[in-house]
CSV table of C-alpha atoms in Angstrom, one decimal:
chain,number,residue,atom,x,y,z
A,657,MET,CA,-22.7,-28.5,-52.9
A,658,LEU,CA,-21.7,-27.1,-49.4
A,659,SER,CA,-22.3,-23.7,-48.3
A,660,VAL,CA,-19.5,-21.7,-46.8
A,661,LYS,CA,-20.4,-22.2,-43.5
A,662,ASP,CA,-20.6,-25.8,-43.9
A,663,SER,CA,-17.2,-25.8,-45.8
A,664,ALA,CA,-15.8,-24.1,-42.7
A,665,LYS,CA,-17.0,-26.6,-40.2
A,666,GLU,CA,-15.7,-29.5,-42.3
A,667,GLY,CA,-12.5,-27.7,-42.4
A,668,VAL,CA,-12.5,-27.4,-38.5
A,669,ARG,CA,-13.1,-31.1,-38.3
A,670,SER,CA,-10.4,-32.3,-40.4
A,671,LEU,CA,-8.0,-29.7,-38.4
A,672,LYS,CA,-9.2,-31.3,-35.3
A,673,LYS,CA,-8.4,-34.6,-36.5
A,674,ILE,CA,-4.7,-33.7,-37.7
A,675,PHE,CA,-4.3,-31.8,-34.2
A,676,ASP,CA,-5.6,-35.2,-32.2
A,677,LYS,CA,-3.4,-37.5,-34.5
A,678,GLU,CA,-0.2,-35.1,-33.6
A,679,GLY,CA,-1.4,-35.2,-29.6
A,680,TRP,CA,-2.4,-31.2,-30.1
A,681,ASN,CA,-5.5,-29.8,-28.6
A,682,LEU,CA,-7.6,-27.6,-30.4
A,683,PRO,CA,-10.1,-25.1,-27.8
A,684,ASP,CA,-13.6,-27.0,-27.4
A,685,VAL,CA,-15.3,-23.9,-29.1
A,686,ASP,CA,-17.0,-23.7,-32.6
A,687,LEU,CA,-14.3,-22.1,-34.7
A,688,THR,CA,-16.5,-20.7,-37.0
A,689,ASP,CA,-18.7,-18.8,-34.6
A,690,LYS,CA,-17.3,-15.6,-34.4
A,691,GLN,CA,-19.1,-14.9,-30.9
A,692,ALA,CA,-18.1,-18.0,-29.3
A,693,MET,CA,-14.6,-17.7,-30.5
A,694,ALA,CA,-14.6,-14.0,-29.0
A,695,ASP,CA,-16.0,-15.0,-25.8
A,696,TYR,CA,-13.4,-18.0,-25.2
A,697,LEU,CA,-10.5,-15.6,-26.1
A,698,LYS,CA,-11.8,-13.0,-23.5
A,699,LYS,CA,-12.0,-15.9,-20.9
A,700,LYS,CA,-8.6,-17.3,-21.8
A,701,ALA,CA,-7.0,-13.6,-21.5
A,702,GLU,CA,-8.6,-12.8,-17.9
A,703,PRO,CA,-6.0,-14.4,-16.2
A,704,LEU,CA,-3.3,-12.8,-18.4
A,705,HIS,CA,-5.0,-9.6,-17.7
A,706,ASP,CA,-5.2,-10.1,-13.9
A,707,GLU,CA,-1.8,-11.1,-13.7
A,708,TRP,CA,-0.9,-7.8,-15.8
A,709,ARG,CA,-2.6,-5.8,-13.1
A,710,LYS,CA,-1.0,-7.2,-10.0
A,711,GLU,CA,2.4,-7.0,-11.6
A,712,ASN,CA,1.8,-3.2,-12.6
A,713,ALA,CA,0.4,-2.7,-8.8
A,714,ARG,CA,3.6,-4.2,-7.6
A,715,HIS,CA,5.7,-2.1,-9.9
A,716,ASN,CA,3.7,1.1,-8.8
A,717,PHE,CA,4.1,0.4,-5.3
A,718,ASN,CA,7.6,-0.3,-5.2
A,719,ARG,CA,8.3,2.8,-7.4
A,720,VAL,CA,6.6,5.0,-4.7
A,721,TYR,CA,8.0,3.1,-1.6
A,722,ARG,CA,11.4,2.9,-2.0
A,723,LYS,CA,11.3,7.0,-1.9
A,724,SER,CA,10.5,6.2,2.1
A,725,LEU,CA,12.5,8.7,4.3
A,726,TRP,CA,14.0,6.0,7.0
A,727,THR,CA,16.0,6.6,10.0
A,728,GLY,CA,19.5,6.4,9.5
A,729,ASN,CA,18.7,5.9,5.8
A,730,GLN,CA,18.3,2.4,6.5
A,731,PRO,CA,15.0,0.5,5.3
A,732,VAL,CA,13.4,-1.9,7.5
A,733,LYS,CA,11.0,-4.8,6.3
A,734,PHE,CA,8.6,-6.3,8.9
A,735,THR,CA,5.5,-8.6,8.2
A,736,PHE,CA,2.9,-10.4,10.4
A,737,ASP,CA,4.5,-13.5,10.5
A,738,ASP,CA,7.6,-11.6,12.3
A,739,TRP,CA,5.2,-10.8,15.1
A,740,LYS,CA,6.2,-13.4,17.7
A,741,VAL,CA,3.5,-13.2,20.4
A,742,ASP,CA,5.6,-15.7,22.6
A,743,LYS,CA,8.3,-13.0,22.9
A,744,GLN,CA,6.1,-10.4,24.3
A,745,ALA,CA,5.8,-10.0,28.0
A,746,ASP,CA,2.2,-10.0,27.9
A,747,LYS,CA,1.2,-12.6,25.3
A,748,LYS,CA,-2.4,-12.3,25.4
A,749,GLN,CA,-2.2,-8.5,24.7
A,750,ALA,CA,0.3,-9.0,22.0
A,751,ALA,CA,-2.1,-11.4,20.2
A,752,GLU,CA,-5.0,-9.2,20.7
A,753,ILE,CA,-3.1,-6.0,19.3
A,754,GLY,CA,-1.5,-8.0,16.1
A,755,ASN,CA,-4.8,-9.3,15.4
A,756,ARG,CA,-6.3,-5.9,15.6
A,757,ALA,CA,-3.6,-4.3,13.2
A,758,TRP,CA,-4.2,-7.4,10.7
A,759,THR,CA,-8.0,-6.5,10.7
A,760,LEU,CA,-7.3,-2.9,10.2
A,761,ALA,CA,-4.8,-3.6,7.3
A,762,LYS,CA,-7.6,-5.8,5.8
A,763,MET,CA,-10.1,-3.1,6.0
A,764,ILE,CA,-7.6,-0.6,4.4
A,765,ALA,CA,-6.7,-3.1,1.7
A,766,ASN,CA,-10.5,-3.7,1.0
A,767,GLY,CA,-10.6,0.5,0.4
A,768,GLN,CA,-11.7,1.9,4.0
A,769,ASN,CA,-9.7,4.9,4.4
A,770,MET,CA,-8.7,5.1,8.1
A,771,ASN,CA,-6.4,7.0,10.3
A,772,VAL,CA,-4.8,4.4,12.6
A,773,TYR,CA,-2.7,5.4,15.6
A,774,LEU,CA,-0.3,3.0,17.5
A,775,ALA,CA,1.2,4.2,20.8
A,776,GLY,CA,3.2,2.6,23.4
A,777,ASN,CA,6.7,2.7,25.0
A,778,PRO,CA,9.8,2.4,23.1
A,779,GLY,CA,10.7,-1.1,21.8
A,780,THR,CA,7.1,-2.4,21.9
A,781,GLY,CA,6.6,-2.9,18.3
A,782,LYS,CA,4.6,0.2,17.0
A,783,THR,CA,6.8,0.8,14.0
A,784,SER,CA,7.0,-3.1,13.3
A,785,LEU,CA,3.1,-3.5,13.2
A,786,ALA,CA,2.7,-0.5,10.9
A,787,LEU,CA,5.3,-1.9,8.8
A,788,ALA,CA,3.3,-5.4,8.8
A,789,MET,CA,0.2,-3.4,8.0
A,790,VAL,CA,2.0,-2.0,4.8
A,791,ASP,CA,2.9,-5.6,3.8
A,792,LYS,CA,-0.4,-7.0,3.8
A,793,ILE,CA,-2.1,-4.0,2.3
A,794,ARG,CA,0.7,-4.2,-0.7
A,795,ASN,CA,0.0,-7.9,-0.9
A,796,GLU,CA,-3.7,-7.6,-1.1
A,797,SER,CA,-4.3,-4.5,-3.2
A,798,GLY,CA,-3.0,-1.9,-5.6
A,799,LYS,CA,-2.5,0.9,-3.0
A,800,THR,CA,0.7,2.8,-3.0
A,801,ALA,CA,2.5,3.3,0.3
A,802,LEU,CA,5.1,5.8,2.0
A,803,PHE,CA,7.2,5.4,5.0
A,804,VAL,CA,8.2,8.9,6.6
A,805,SER,CA,10.2,8.8,9.6
A,806,THR,CA,9.1,12.3,11.0
A,807,ASP,CA,12.3,12.7,13.2
A,808,ALA,CA,14.2,12.5,9.5
A,809,LEU,CA,11.6,14.7,8.0
A,810,ALA,CA,12.6,17.3,10.8
A,811,GLU,CA,16.1,17.0,9.7
A,812,LEU,CA,15.4,17.7,6.1
A,813,TYR,CA,13.1,20.8,7.0
A,814,SER,CA,16.0,22.0,9.2
A,815,ARG,CA,18.4,21.9,5.9
A,816,ARG,CA,16.2,22.9,3.3
A,817,PHE,CA,18.0,26.1,2.5
A,818,ASP,CA,21.4,24.8,2.9
A,819,ASP,CA,21.5,21.8,0.2
A,820,LYS,CA,19.7,22.2,-3.0
A,821,THR,CA,19.6,18.3,-3.1
A,822,VAL,CA,17.9,18.2,0.4
A,823,GLN,CA,15.4,20.8,-0.7
A,824,ASN,CA,14.5,18.5,-3.9
A,825,ARG,CA,14.2,15.8,-1.7
A,826,LEU,CA,12.0,17.3,1.0
A,827,TYR,CA,9.6,18.7,-1.9
A,828,GLY,CA,9.2,15.5,-3.6
A,829,LEU,CA,8.4,13.7,-0.6
A,830,ILE,CA,5.6,16.8,0.5
A,831,ASP,CA,4.3,16.0,-3.2
A,832,LEU,CA,3.8,12.3,-2.4
A,833,MET,CA,2.3,12.9,1.2
A,834,GLN,CA,-0.2,15.5,-0.1
A,835,GLY,CA,-0.3,15.5,-4.0
A,836,ASN,CA,0.6,18.0,-6.5
A,837,ARG,CA,-2.2,18.9,-8.9
A,838,GLN,CA,0.1,21.1,-10.8
A,839,LEU,CA,2.6,18.1,-11.5
A,840,LYS,CA,-0.2,15.5,-11.7
A,841,ILE,CA,1.1,13.4,-8.6
A,842,GLU,CA,-1.3,11.8,-6.6
A,843,PRO,CA,-1.0,11.5,-2.8
A,844,VAL,CA,-0.2,8.0,-1.7
A,845,ASP,CA,-2.9,5.9,-0.6
A,846,VAL,CA,-1.2,5.0,2.7
A,847,LEU,CA,1.2,7.1,4.6
A,848,VAL,CA,3.2,5.9,7.5
A,849,LEU,CA,4.5,8.6,10.1
A,850,ASP,CA,7.1,7.1,12.6
A,851,ASP,CA,7.3,8.6,15.9
A,852,PHE,CA,4.8,11.1,15.1
A,853,GLY,CA,5.5,14.0,17.7
A,854,THR,CA,9.4,14.0,17.9
A,855,GLU,CA,9.3,16.9,15.4
A,856,GLY,CA,9.4,19.1,18.5
A,857,GLY,CA,12.4,21.2,17.4
A,858,MET,CA,10.8,22.6,14.5
A,859,ARG,CA,9.9,26.3,14.0
A,860,THR,CA,6.3,27.2,14.4
A,861,ASP,CA,5.9,28.0,10.7
A,862,THR,CA,7.3,24.8,9.8
A,863,LYS,CA,5.1,23.0,12.3
A,864,VAL,CA,2.1,24.4,10.8
A,865,LYS,CA,3.2,23.3,7.4
A,866,PHE,CA,4.1,19.9,8.7
A,867,ALA,CA,0.3,19.6,10.3
A,868,LEU,CA,-1.1,20.4,6.8
A,869,ILE,CA,0.7,17.5,5.4
A,870,CYS,CA,-1.0,15.3,8.1
A,871,LYS,CA,-4.7,16.6,7.0
A,872,ARG,CA,-5.3,13.6,4.2
A,873,ASP,CA,-8.5,12.0,2.9
A,874,CYS,CA,-6.3,8.9,2.2
A,875,SER,CA,-5.2,6.5,5.1
A,876,ALA,CA,-2.6,7.5,7.5
A,877,LEU,CA,-0.6,5.0,10.1
A,878,ARG,CA,0.8,7.0,12.7
A,879,THR,CA,3.0,5.6,15.5
A,880,HIS,CA,3.7,7.6,18.7
A,881,GLY,CA,5.6,7.6,22.3
A,882,LEU,CA,3.3,7.7,25.0
A,883,ALA,CA,4.5,11.0,26.0
A,884,SER,CA,4.1,12.6,22.3
A,885,LEU,CA,0.6,11.2,22.1
A,886,GLN,CA,-0.4,12.9,24.9
A,887,ARG,CA,0.7,16.3,23.6
A,888,SER,CA,-0.9,15.7,20.3
A,889,LEU,CA,-4.5,14.2,21.0
A,890,PRO,CA,-7.6,15.9,22.7
A,891,ARG,CA,-8.0,15.2,26.3
A,892,THR,CA,-10.9,12.8,25.7
A,893,THR,CA,-8.7,10.7,23.3
A,894,ARG,CA,-6.0,10.6,25.9
A,895,GLN,CA,-7.8,8.5,28.5
A,896,ALA,CA,-8.0,5.6,25.7
A,897,ASN,CA,-5.8,2.7,26.1
A,898,TYR,CA,-2.6,3.8,24.4
A,899,LYS,CA,-1.1,0.1,24.1
A,900,LYS,CA,-3.9,-0.5,21.6
A,901,CYS,CA,-4.6,0.8,18.2
A,902,ILE,CA,-7.1,3.9,18.2
A,903,THR,CA,-8.6,4.3,14.9
A,904,LYS,CA,-11.0,6.6,13.4
A,905,SER,CA,-12.7,6.0,9.9
A,906,TYR,CA,-13.3,8.8,7.4
């Protein structure tokens, strides 16, 4: 008389014959071995789990990023594929800057928090490279990001007592930039501050609040015009080549 285990194995063999006859495939594992089956199912589920994690990260990124504050309320997209070196006046320097920005984005995506300044004259591609970095970080990590035009942010500050909707929008942005423990809101992983330094018309108390927002332990990408960078960085730092990325690791 066959034991229960031997009977189960015989049943599996019969089942495999039926499946083979119909052209179906059974897993190449001992179906009577609970541990072997558990390991097999875990292995088969891993790709599904990975895909679920990626999809969840994409959803989380989009949920936060669509709250970005754009100049003229016009979202802009730019990738490293759009960085055309041959259209730049100095092709060699453009290639170097693009490669450096790509490397910095890779480092941030891999978990290193950095404070990145991109400075240059108007129209040199500072904002474009910052957006390209965000695009790469989004595609290679589960990090969240937020784009904030400091000029538009200053406008919100100036109107915050005139319009409740504006006030709510402003405080919602601050919660995302700084985090809010009471509301259990985590600060975004990567904050892009565009045209940092153009908030010159803001009152002194507002500038203090704005400075506090910028003191973050997460990564920040800041674009500067040369004049605003001269005002906002220490004298020793001003001697750097502003046309390149100035970085600081935390």
